[in-house]
Coordinates of C-alpha atoms in Angstrom, one line a residue:
Chain A
M1 CA 12.5 11.7 28.1
Q2 CA 9.7 12.1 25.4
Q3 CA 7.3 12.8 28.0
A4 CA 9.2 15.7 29.0
S5 CA 9.3 17.7 26.2
Q6 CA 5.8 16.9 25.4
N7 CA 4.5 18.2 28.5
T8 CA 5.8 21.7 27.9
N9 CA 2.3 22.4 25.7
P10 CA 0.4 23.5 29.3
S11 CA -2.9 22.5 27.8
A12 CA -3.3 18.6 26.3
P13 CA -0.8 17.7 23.6
P14 CA -3.0 16.9 20.2
P15 CA -3.0 13.1 19.5
P16 CA 0.6 12.8 17.2
L17 CA -0.5 12.6 13.7
L18 CA 1.4 9.0 13.4
S19 CA 1.3 6.6 16.3
V20 CA 3.0 3.2 17.1
T21 CA 2.5 1.3 19.9
N22 CA 3.7 -2.0 21.1
V23 CA 3.9 -3.0 17.6
E24 CA 5.8 -7.1 16.5
V25 CA 6.3 -7.8 13.4
R26 CA 6.8 -11.4 12.3
Y27 CA 7.5 -12.4 8.5
Q28 CA 5.9 -16.2 7.3
G29 CA 3.9 -16.0 10.3
S30 CA 6.8 -17.3 12.9
I31 CA 9.8 -15.0 12.1
L32 CA 10.3 -12.2 14.4
V33 CA 12.2 -8.9 13.7
L34 CA 10.3 -6.2 15.5
K35 CA 9.5 -7.0 19.3
N36 CA 7.1 -3.7 21.5
V37 CA 8.1 -1.0 19.2
S38 CA 7.0 2.3 20.2
L39 CA 7.3 5.6 18.5
T40 CA 5.1 8.9 17.6
V41 CA 5.8 11.5 15.0
G42 CA 3.6 14.6 15.8
E43 CA 2.7 17.1 12.7
G44 CA 5.2 18.6 11.5
E45 CA 7.7 16.9 12.7
I46 CA 11.1 15.3 11.9
V47 CA 11.3 12.8 13.2
A48 CA 14.9 10.6 12.6
L49 CA 14.8 6.0 13.2
L50 CA 18.9 5.4 13.6
G51 CA 19.9 1.9 13.3
S52 CA 22.9 -0.1 11.9
N53 CA 21.9 -2.7 10.0
G54 CA 19.2 -5.7 10.6
A55 CA 18.1 -3.9 13.2
G56 CA 15.0 -3.5 11.9
K57 CA 14.4 0.0 10.5
T58 CA 13.5 -0.7 7.0
T59 CA 10.6 -3.6 8.5
T60 CA 9.1 -0.4 10.9
L61 CA 8.9 1.9 8.4
K62 CA 7.3 -1.0 5.7
S63 CA 4.7 -2.1 8.3
I64 CA 3.9 1.8 8.5
S65 CA 3.2 1.7 5.2
S66 CA 1.7 -1.9 4.9
L67 CA 4.2 -2.3 2.2
I68 CA 5.2 -5.7 4.6
Q69 CA 2.5 -7.5 3.1
S70 CA 3.9 -8.3 -0.5
E71 CA 6.8 -9.8 1.3
E72 CA 4.6 -11.5 4.0
G73 CA 4.9 -10.1 6.5
E74 CA 2.7 -8.8 9.2
V75 CA 2.0 -7.1 12.4
T76 CA 0.5 -9.6 14.6
E77 CA 0.5 -7.6 18.1
G78 CA -0.1 -3.8 19.0
Q79 CA -1.2 -0.9 16.8
I80 CA -0.4 1.6 14.5
F81 CA -3.0 4.9 13.9
F82 CA -2.5 7.5 11.9
S83 CA -4.7 10.6 12.1
D84 CA -7.1 8.5 14.2
A85 CA -7.1 5.8 12.6
P86 CA -5.5 2.5 12.8
I87 CA -4.0 1.6 9.4
H88 CA -1.6 -1.6 10.0
N89 CA -2.3 -5.1 8.0
Q90 CA -4.8 -2.9 6.0
D91 CA -3.9 -2.7 1.7
P92 CA -1.1 0.2 1.5
V93 CA -2.9 1.7 -1.6
V94 CA -5.4 2.4 1.5
T95 CA -2.5 4.1 3.4
V96 CA -1.0 6.1 -0.1
R97 CA -4.5 7.7 -0.2
R98 CA -4.8 8.6 3.5
G99 CA -1.8 10.6 2.5
L100 CA 1.1 8.6 4.2
V101 CA 3.5 7.7 1.2
Q102 CA 6.9 5.2 1.8
V103 CA 9.4 6.5 0.0
M104 CA 11.9 3.0 -0.6
E105 CA 15.3 2.4 -0.2
G106 CA 17.6 1.9 -2.9
R107 CA 16.1 4.7 -5.5
R108 CA 13.3 2.1 -6.9
V109 CA 12.5 4.7 -10.2
L110 CA 10.6 3.3 -12.5
E111 CA 13.9 2.9 -15.0
H112 CA 11.6 2.9 -18.1
M113 CA 9.7 6.0 -18.3
S114 CA 10.4 9.7 -18.0
V115 CA 11.1 11.8 -15.0
E116 CA 7.8 13.3 -15.8
Q117 CA 5.6 10.3 -16.2
N118 CA 7.2 8.9 -13.4
L119 CA 5.8 12.0 -11.3
I120 CA 2.3 11.6 -12.9
V121 CA 2.1 8.1 -12.4
A122 CA 2.9 9.1 -8.1
S123 CA -0.8 11.2 -8.4
A124 CA -2.9 8.3 -8.6
P125 CA -3.7 8.6 -5.5
I126 CA -5.5 12.1 -5.3
K127 CA -8.2 12.7 -8.2
A128 CA -6.0 15.4 -9.7
S129 CA -7.5 17.6 -12.8
R130 CA -5.3 18.7 -15.8
Q131 CA -4.6 22.5 -13.6
Q132 CA -3.6 20.3 -10.5
L133 CA -1.9 18.2 -11.8
N134 CA 0.4 20.5 -13.4
A135 CA 0.7 22.8 -10.4
A136 CA 1.9 19.1 -8.3
L137 CA 4.8 19.0 -11.3
E138 CA 5.4 22.3 -10.8
E139 CA 5.8 22.2 -7.1
V140 CA 8.0 19.4 -7.1
Y141 CA 10.4 21.0 -9.9
G142 CA 9.9 24.1 -8.0
I143 CA 12.3 21.5 -4.6
F144 CA 13.9 19.8 -7.2
P145 CA 15.1 22.2 -10.1
I146 CA 17.3 19.3 -11.9
L147 CA 14.2 17.4 -12.7
S148 CA 12.9 19.6 -14.6
S149 CA 15.8 19.9 -16.5
F150 CA 15.3 16.4 -17.0
R151 CA 11.8 16.0 -16.9
H152 CA 11.5 13.9 -20.4
R153 CA 14.7 11.9 -20.1
Q154 CA 14.5 8.4 -18.9
S155 CA 15.0 8.1 -15.4
G156 CA 16.6 4.7 -15.7
Y157 CA 19.7 7.4 -16.4
L158 CA 19.4 9.5 -14.2
S159 CA 22.8 10.0 -11.6
G160 CA 22.0 8.7 -8.5
G161 CA 21.7 11.5 -6.6
Q162 CA 19.3 12.6 -9.3
Q163 CA 17.0 9.2 -8.8
Q164 CA 16.6 9.8 -5.3
M165 CA 15.4 13.5 -5.4
L166 CA 13.1 11.2 -7.8
V167 CA 11.4 9.4 -5.7
I168 CA 11.2 11.7 -3.1
G169 CA 9.7 14.8 -5.3
R170 CA 7.8 11.5 -7.0
A171 CA 6.4 10.8 -3.2
L172 CA 5.4 14.6 -3.1
M173 CA 3.1 14.1 -5.9
A174 CA 0.3 12.3 -3.5
K175 CA 0.3 14.9 -1.3
P176 CA 1.6 13.1 1.3
R177 CA 0.5 14.8 5.1
L178 CA 3.7 11.9 6.1
L179 CA 6.6 10.9 4.1
L180 CA 9.0 7.5 5.4
L181 CA 11.8 8.2 4.1
D182 CA 14.3 4.8 3.8
E183 CA 17.7 5.8 3.9
P184 CA 18.1 8.6 1.0
S185 CA 21.5 9.1 1.8
L186 CA 22.8 5.3 1.0
G187 CA 25.6 5.4 -1.6
L188 CA 25.6 8.8 -2.8
S189 CA 28.6 10.9 -2.2
P190 CA 28.8 13.8 0.4
I191 CA 27.8 16.9 -1.3
I192 CA 24.6 15.3 -2.8
V193 CA 23.7 13.8 0.7
T194 CA 24.0 17.4 2.3
A195 CA 22.2 18.6 -1.1
I196 CA 19.4 16.4 -0.3
F197 CA 18.8 16.6 3.7
E198 CA 18.5 20.3 2.5
S199 CA 16.0 19.8 0.3
I200 CA 14.1 17.2 2.9
A201 CA 14.6 20.1 5.6
R202 CA 12.7 22.3 3.7
I203 CA 9.5 20.0 1.9
N204 CA 9.1 20.1 6.0
R205 CA 9.7 23.6 6.3
E206 CA 7.3 25.0 3.9
L207 CA 5.2 21.9 2.7
G208 CA 4.7 21.2 6.4
T209 CA 5.2 17.5 5.8
S210 CA 5.7 15.1 8.6
I211 CA 8.9 12.7 7.9
L212 CA 9.9 9.7 9.4
L213 CA 13.1 9.3 8.6
V214 CA 15.1 6.2 8.7
E215 CA 19.0 6.3 8.4
Q216 CA 22.7 4.9 9.2
N217 CA 24.0 7.9 8.7
A218 CA 23.1 9.7 11.8
K219 CA 25.5 12.9 11.7
V220 CA 23.2 14.0 8.5
A221 CA 19.7 12.3 10.3
L222 CA 20.0 14.4 13.2
N223 CA 21.1 17.3 11.4
I224 CA 17.7 18.4 10.5
A225 CA 15.1 15.6 12.8
H226 CA 13.9 17.1 15.3
R227 CA 13.7 13.9 17.8
G228 CA 14.9 10.2 17.3
Y229 CA 14.4 7.4 18.1
V230 CA 17.5 4.3 18.1
L231 CA 16.3 1.2 17.3
E232 CA 18.8 -2.2 17.9
N233 CA 18.0 -6.2 17.2
G234 CA 13.9 -5.3 16.5
R235 CA 13.2 -3.1 19.7
I236 CA 13.7 0.9 20.7
V237 CA 16.4 1.1 22.6
M238 CA 17.0 4.7 22.9
E239 CA 14.9 8.2 22.8
G240 CA 15.1 11.9 22.6
T241 CA 15.5 14.9 21.0
R242 CA 17.6 16.1 19.2
E243 CA 19.5 17.9 21.3
E244 CA 19.3 14.8 23.9
L245 CA 20.5 12.3 21.7
L246 CA 23.4 14.4 20.0
G247 CA 24.4 14.5 23.8
N248 CA 24.2 10.6 24.6
E249 CA 28.2 9.4 24.6
D250 CA 26.8 5.8 23.6
L251 CA 25.6 7.4 20.2
K252 CA 28.1 9.8 19.9
E253 CA 30.7 6.9 20.3
F254 CA 28.4 3.9 18.3
Y255 CA 26.8 5.8 15.8
L256 CA 28.5 10.1 15.5
G257 CA 32.5 8.0 16.0
I258 CA 32.7 10.1 18.0
S259 CA 34.2 9.1 21.2
A260 CA 34.4 10.4 24.8
S261 CA 37.7 11.0 25.2
G262 CA 38.6 12.3 22.5
G263 CA 40.8 9.9 21.2
R264 CA 40.6 6.6 19.1
R265 CA 38.6 4.1 20.0
S266 CA 39.7 1.4 22.6
F267 CA 39.0 -2.4 21.0
K268 CA 37.7 -1.9 25.5
D269 CA 35.2 0.3 24.8
I270 CA 33.4 -1.7 22.2
K271 CA 33.5 -4.7 24.9
Q272 CA 31.7 -2.4 27.3
Y273 CA 29.3 -1.5 24.7
R274 CA 28.9 -5.0 23.6
R275 CA 27.7 -5.7 26.8
R276 CA 25.2 -2.7 27.1
R277 CA 24.3 -3.9 23.9
R278 CA 22.9 -7.4 24.9
W279 CA 21.4 -5.6 28.3
L280 CA 19.2 -3.2 26.3
G281 CA 18.8 -5.3 23.8
Chain B
M1 CA 7.0 -9.0 -64.0
L2 CA 9.5 -9.7 -60.4
M3 CA 7.8 -6.5 -59.0
E4 CA 4.4 -8.0 -59.4
T5 CA 5.3 -10.9 -57.8
L6 CA 7.2 -8.8 -55.2
L7 CA 4.4 -6.7 -54.3
R8 CA 2.0 -9.6 -54.2
V9 CA 4.5 -11.2 -51.6
L10 CA 4.3 -7.9 -49.8
I11 CA 0.6 -7.0 -49.9
G12 CA -0.3 -10.6 -49.0
G13 CA 2.5 -10.4 -45.8
I14 CA 1.6 -7.6 -44.4
A15 CA -1.9 -8.6 -44.4
N16 CA -0.8 -11.4 -41.9
G17 CA 1.3 -9.8 -40.4
A18 CA -1.5 -7.7 -38.5
I19 CA -3.3 -10.7 -37.6
Y20 CA 0.1 -11.6 -35.9
A21 CA 0.3 -7.4 -34.4
A22 CA -3.5 -8.3 -33.1
V23 CA -2.5 -11.0 -31.6
A24 CA 0.2 -10.5 -30.6
V25 CA -0.8 -6.6 -28.9
G26 CA -3.5 -8.9 -27.0
F27 CA -0.2 -10.8 -25.3
S28 CA 2.1 -7.9 -24.4
V29 CA -1.4 -6.0 -22.8
I30 CA -1.4 -9.1 -20.6
Y31 CA 2.2 -9.7 -19.8
R32 CA 3.1 -6.2 -19.1
S33 CA 0.3 -5.9 -16.7
G34 CA 0.8 -9.3 -14.9
R35 CA 4.4 -11.2 -15.9
V36 CA 1.6 -14.0 -17.1
F37 CA 2.0 -15.6 -20.6
N38 CA -1.1 -15.5 -21.2
I39 CA -0.6 -18.8 -24.4
A40 CA -5.1 -18.9 -24.9
Q41 CA -4.9 -15.6 -27.1
G42 CA -5.6 -17.3 -29.7
E43 CA -8.4 -18.8 -28.3
L44 CA -10.1 -15.6 -26.9
L45 CA -9.7 -14.6 -30.1
M46 CA -11.9 -17.8 -31.8
I47 CA -14.3 -17.5 -28.7
A48 CA -14.6 -13.9 -30.1
T49 CA -15.0 -15.0 -33.8
F50 CA -17.5 -17.5 -33.2
M51 CA -19.9 -15.2 -30.4
C52 CA -19.9 -12.6 -33.9
M53 CA -21.4 -14.8 -36.1
A54 CA -23.4 -16.4 -33.7
L55 CA -24.9 -12.7 -32.9
F56 CA -25.0 -12.4 -36.7
G57 CA -27.1 -15.4 -37.4
T58 CA -29.8 -13.3 -35.7
G59 CA -30.1 -10.8 -37.3
M60 CA -29.3 -8.1 -35.9
N61 CA -26.4 -5.3 -37.3
H62 CA -23.5 -6.5 -37.9
W63 CA -21.5 -3.3 -35.7
L64 CA -24.1 -3.5 -33.6
A65 CA -23.0 -7.5 -33.4
I66 CA -19.5 -6.9 -33.3
L67 CA -20.0 -4.5 -30.2
L68 CA -21.5 -6.5 -28.1
T69 CA -18.9 -9.2 -29.0
A70 CA -16.7 -6.5 -27.4
I71 CA -18.7 -6.0 -24.6
A72 CA -18.3 -9.2 -23.5
M73 CA -14.8 -10.3 -24.7
G74 CA -13.8 -7.3 -22.0
L75 CA -16.0 -8.9 -19.3
L76 CA -14.4 -13.1 -20.3
G77 CA -11.4 -11.3 -20.1
L78 CA -12.2 -9.7 -16.4
L79 CA -13.9 -13.5 -15.0
I80 CA -10.8 -15.1 -16.1
E81 CA -8.9 -12.7 -14.3
R82 CA -10.7 -13.2 -11.3
L83 CA -11.8 -16.7 -11.0
M84 CA -7.9 -17.8 -12.2
L85 CA -5.4 -15.4 -11.8
R86 CA -6.4 -13.5 -9.0
P87 CA -6.2 -16.8 -7.0
L88 CA -3.1 -17.1 -7.6
V89 CA -1.0 -13.7 -6.9
G90 CA 2.1 -14.4 -5.4
Q91 CA 2.7 -17.2 -7.3
S92 CA 5.5 -18.2 -9.7
E93 CA 5.7 -17.4 -13.1
M94 CA 5.7 -20.7 -14.3
A95 CA 2.0 -21.6 -12.1
L96 CA 0.7 -18.6 -13.6
F97 CA 1.7 -19.6 -17.3
M98 CA 0.3 -23.7 -16.6
A99 CA -2.8 -22.0 -15.8
T100 CA -3.1 -19.9 -18.6
L101 CA -2.6 -23.6 -20.3
G102 CA -5.4 -24.7 -18.7
L103 CA -7.5 -22.1 -20.1
L104 CA -6.6 -23.0 -23.0
L105 CA -7.3 -26.7 -23.2
I106 CA -10.4 -25.4 -21.5
L107 CA -11.7 -22.8 -24.1
N108 CA -10.4 -25.0 -26.9
G109 CA -12.8 -28.1 -26.2
L110 CA -15.9 -26.2 -24.9
G111 CA -15.2 -24.4 -28.3
T112 CA -15.5 -27.4 -30.2
I113 CA -18.7 -28.2 -28.3
V114 CA -20.5 -25.5 -28.8
F115 CA -19.4 -24.4 -32.1
G116 CA -18.9 -27.6 -33.8
T117 CA -15.7 -28.5 -36.1
E118 CA -17.4 -27.5 -39.2
P119 CA -15.7 -24.9 -41.0
R120 CA -18.5 -22.1 -41.2
L121 CA -18.1 -18.7 -42.9
F122 CA -17.4 -15.6 -41.4
P123 CA -19.6 -12.5 -43.1
D124 CA -18.3 -9.9 -45.2
V125 CA -18.7 -7.0 -42.6
L126 CA -15.7 -5.5 -44.2
G127 CA -16.9 -6.0 -47.7
T128 CA -16.0 -7.5 -51.2
E129 CA -14.2 -5.1 -53.3
R130 CA -11.1 -5.5 -54.8
W131 CA -8.8 -2.6 -55.7
R132 CA -6.9 -2.9 -58.0
L133 CA -3.3 -1.6 -57.7
G134 CA -0.1 -2.2 -60.1
G135 CA -2.1 -4.0 -62.1
I136 CA -2.9 -6.6 -58.7
A137 CA -6.3 -7.2 -57.3
I138 CA -6.4 -6.3 -53.7
K139 CA -9.0 -7.1 -51.5
E140 CA -11.1 -4.4 -49.3
S141 CA -11.3 -6.4 -46.0
N142 CA -7.5 -6.7 -45.9
V143 CA -6.7 -3.2 -46.6
L144 CA -9.7 -2.0 -44.0
G145 CA -8.7 -4.7 -41.5
T146 CA -4.9 -4.1 -41.8
A147 CA -5.9 -0.2 -41.4
L148 CA -7.8 -1.7 -38.5
V149 CA -5.2 -3.6 -37.4
V150 CA -2.8 -0.7 -36.7
V151 CA -5.2 1.6 -35.9
T152 CA -5.9 -0.5 -32.9
V153 CA -2.2 -0.5 -31.7
V154 CA -1.3 3.0 -32.8
A155 CA -4.2 3.5 -29.9
L156 CA -3.1 1.4 -27.9
A157 CA 0.7 3.2 -27.8
W158 CA -0.8 6.0 -26.8
F159 CA -2.9 4.8 -24.5
F160 CA 0.0 3.1 -22.0
R161 CA 2.6 6.5 -22.6
S162 CA 0.1 9.3 -22.3
T163 CA -2.8 8.7 -20.5
R164 CA -2.7 8.5 -16.7
T165 CA -4.5 5.4 -16.8
G166 CA -2.1 4.2 -19.1
L167 CA 0.8 5.2 -17.1
F168 CA -0.5 3.4 -14.1
M169 CA -0.4 0.2 -15.8
T170 CA 2.9 1.3 -16.8
A171 CA 3.9 1.7 -13.5
V172 CA 2.6 -2.1 -13.2
A173 CA 4.3 -3.8 -15.9
E174 CA 8.0 -1.8 -14.8
S175 CA 7.1 -3.3 -11.4
H176 CA 3.9 -4.1 -9.1
Q177 CA 5.8 -3.0 -5.5
I178 CA 6.6 0.4 -6.8
A179 CA 3.4 1.1 -7.8
R180 CA 2.1 -0.2 -4.4
S181 CA 3.9 1.5 -2.7
L182 CA 2.2 5.1 -5.2
G183 CA -0.6 4.2 -4.6
V184 CA -1.8 2.3 -7.9
S185 CA -4.1 -0.9 -7.5
V186 CA -1.7 -3.7 -8.8
T187 CA -4.9 -5.8 -9.3
R188 CA -7.4 -2.9 -11.6
S189 CA -4.4 -2.6 -13.4
I190 CA -4.6 -6.4 -14.2
G191 CA -8.5 -6.8 -14.5
L192 CA -7.8 -3.9 -16.6
S193 CA -5.2 -5.1 -19.0
W194 CA -7.6 -8.6 -19.6
A195 CA -10.7 -6.5 -20.3
I196 CA -8.8 -4.8 -23.2
S197 CA -7.2 -7.8 -24.3
G198 CA -10.8 -9.7 -24.6
V199 CA -11.4 -6.5 -26.5
V200 CA -8.4 -6.1 -29.0
A201 CA -9.3 -10.3 -29.8
T202 CA -12.7 -8.8 -30.8
I203 CA -11.1 -6.6 -33.3
A204 CA -8.6 -8.8 -34.3
A205 CA -11.4 -11.5 -35.6
V206 CA -13.1 -8.9 -37.0
A207 CA -10.3 -7.6 -39.0
F208 CA -9.3 -11.3 -40.2
M209 CA -12.1 -13.3 -40.4
S210 CA -13.8 -11.0 -42.5
G211 CA -14.6 -13.3 -45.7
R212 CA -13.2 -16.6 -44.6
S213 CA -14.7 -19.3 -44.0
V214 CA -13.7 -20.2 -39.9
S215 CA -12.8 -23.0 -37.7
P216 CA -12.3 -23.8 -33.9
D217 CA -8.5 -24.6 -35.0
I218 CA -7.6 -20.8 -35.9
A219 CA -7.1 -20.2 -32.8
T220 CA -3.5 -22.2 -33.4
I221 CA -2.5 -18.3 -35.4
A222 CA -1.8 -17.5 -31.5
F223 CA 1.6 -19.7 -32.3
V224 CA 2.5 -18.1 -35.3
A225 CA 2.1 -14.2 -33.0
L226 CA 4.7 -15.9 -30.0
P227 CA 8.0 -15.4 -32.8
V228 CA 6.2 -11.5 -33.4
V229 CA 6.2 -11.2 -29.3
L230 CA 9.4 -12.6 -28.5
L231 CA 10.6 -11.2 -31.8
S232 CA 9.7 -7.0 -30.4
G233 CA 10.0 -6.9 -27.1
L234 CA 7.4 -9.1 -24.4
E235 CA 6.8 -5.1 -22.6
T236 CA 6.2 -2.9 -26.1
V237 CA 2.6 -2.2 -27.2
G238 CA 3.4 -0.2 -30.2
G239 CA 6.6 -2.6 -32.0
V240 CA 3.8 -5.5 -32.3
L241 CA 4.1 -3.7 -36.2
L242 CA 6.5 -4.3 -36.8
G243 CA 7.6 -6.9 -35.6
G244 CA 4.7 -8.4 -37.4
L245 CA 5.9 -6.9 -40.7
I246 CA 9.0 -8.6 -40.7
V247 CA 7.3 -11.9 -40.0
G248 CA 4.5 -11.6 -42.2
V249 CA 6.0 -10.1 -45.0
G250 CA 9.1 -12.9 -44.4
Q251 CA 7.0 -15.6 -44.1
S252 CA 5.5 -14.7 -47.5
M253 CA 8.7 -14.2 -49.3
A254 CA 9.5 -18.0 -48.0
A255 CA 5.8 -18.9 -49.4
R256 CA 6.7 -17.7 -52.6
W257 CA 10.1 -18.4 -52.6
L258 CA 11.7 -21.3 -50.3
D259 CA 8.4 -23.9 -50.0
P260 CA 8.2 -24.6 -53.9
Y261 CA 12.1 -26.6 -52.8
T262 CA 10.4 -27.2 -49.4
E263 CA 7.0 -28.8 -49.9
G264 CA 6.1 -25.7 -48.0
G265 CA 7.9 -26.5 -44.9
A266 CA 9.5 -23.7 -44.9
S267 CA 6.8 -20.8 -44.8
L268 CA 6.0 -22.9 -41.0
I269 CA 9.1 -23.3 -39.7
F270 CA 10.6 -18.5 -40.9
P271 CA 8.6 -17.4 -37.6
F272 CA 10.3 -19.7 -35.5
A273 CA 13.6 -19.7 -36.7
L274 CA 13.6 -15.8 -36.6
M275 CA 12.2 -16.7 -33.2
M276 CA 14.8 -18.2 -32.2
V277 CA 18.0 -16.1 -33.6
I278 CA 15.9 -13.1 -31.6
L279 CA 16.3 -15.2 -28.4
I280 CA 20.0 -15.2 -28.7
I281 CA 20.8 -12.4 -29.8
K282 CA 18.8 -10.0 -28.6
P283 CA 16.7 -11.6 -25.8
Q284 CA 14.7 -8.8 -25.0
G285 CA 13.6 -8.0 -28.5
L286 CA 13.7 -5.4 -30.7
F287 CA 11.7 -3.4 -28.1
G288 CA 11.8 -4.8 -25.5
W289 CA 12.6 -3.7 -22.0
K290 CA 16.4 -4.6 -21.2
R291 CA 16.9 -3.8 -17.0
V292 CA 19.2 -0.5 -16.8
E293 CA 22.1 -1.5 -14.8
R294 CA 23.9 1.7 -12.7
I295 CA 26.2 1.7 -10.1

């Protein structure tokens, strides 16, 4: 499916910004979490990585950003290339300096620091002058105006939605070319989720930042994504453009909650899915 | 008469509180960056003191000698971090603490071997004048020493809050993982914090030892700085000034009014009794970080 979309370009397609090839990840040298995962993110794309709890979505992101290292995880097979250079199993700080920033799951603000201090810390990878720093701050405040009015407030006391905006805005301070977002909708009200996803689309549109988006909420993710992958039990089981995924019966049924018949889901269907899942997994 | 006694107690307490604060700030700078409770902070103070005196002995300018000591102590801090703590990255806080306990024993033993146990006089680098305030004499060296400590602590507090490098280090204090995900080098921050701590030990030595007789067991002063750091909170920098003031003045008052009845015990016990009360009422200390819980 993915090949088809790339072949529409008559000349040879440019190499993707991020390419994950046949990656296998183990924790503590033995616990196998990802098996043969391959995915790409092109320049300027939003790519969704969908899947349920424990499918390996977060591990995929952390293996790209090398943050698995602090959890004794390691890429044991395969390669990860970011703008034509290998980045797997390296110092995460180097990855960030190259322009790849992960926003971790669960709104990890520096809670004893103010909103603005959080943002300033995140400018660490770029050697910014005072003016450049101020310009970067204004850019983030332009995307999330609420942060501007709370700039001197201690970030631990912001609401969940504001904290999510802060961690996304904070990642922008490093001027990333690729942003990895881990479940930005987690634990937030539908209205806030809509607002945050609008901002994510805007970051992609206006700043040209490519985005790899991990989500359980397939509906909101596919709303803004150009392409997507479905991860189950540490393997990619499905991939395609937004339209292909939205049209896929299994995905509709099990991730979007719309059954083929339009009626209530029966246990029979789920049983059929379980069988299928064993097959694919 | 009472006023004069009170003033004298207060002034003595402030001078003592300043040295506690100076040692305490060394503790907190290191604790913040790496969650390491460096029990050997007093030994760093002792080494700085004797290194200073050794350089004074060569006849060089006092301030040059102090500057060289500060640089050497900064390097020593870096060296300790590099050789002892970096290999232990990822180990439990207890393992790190035990490592610093080992450091304490090593430095203590080395101090005794190299410098001997004989008390020696530290030169009066901060002047010998006595000033009069409300009928009582105040030593110039005490005033200048206290001022030096206050300036140092305020400067450090400003550094951690307002400079970029300082903010990076504060971020490391909050969470190594978040800092790393933002491209802040955790190892660099920890190394820098040890270097700062070494320099602070030099400043503390100059501020407090001037005109005193010193021997390697001055390192034990760090144990009184322990209640100060717990009272003010492990993560605070500026807060150690208030913590030092409370412990210093409290101890000085206990020495004046309670010691006659307790054969000198009250002033020794006071800091630790206070520490226990604080741990029960406010475990994170006056200015320490309380984790914000939000649902």
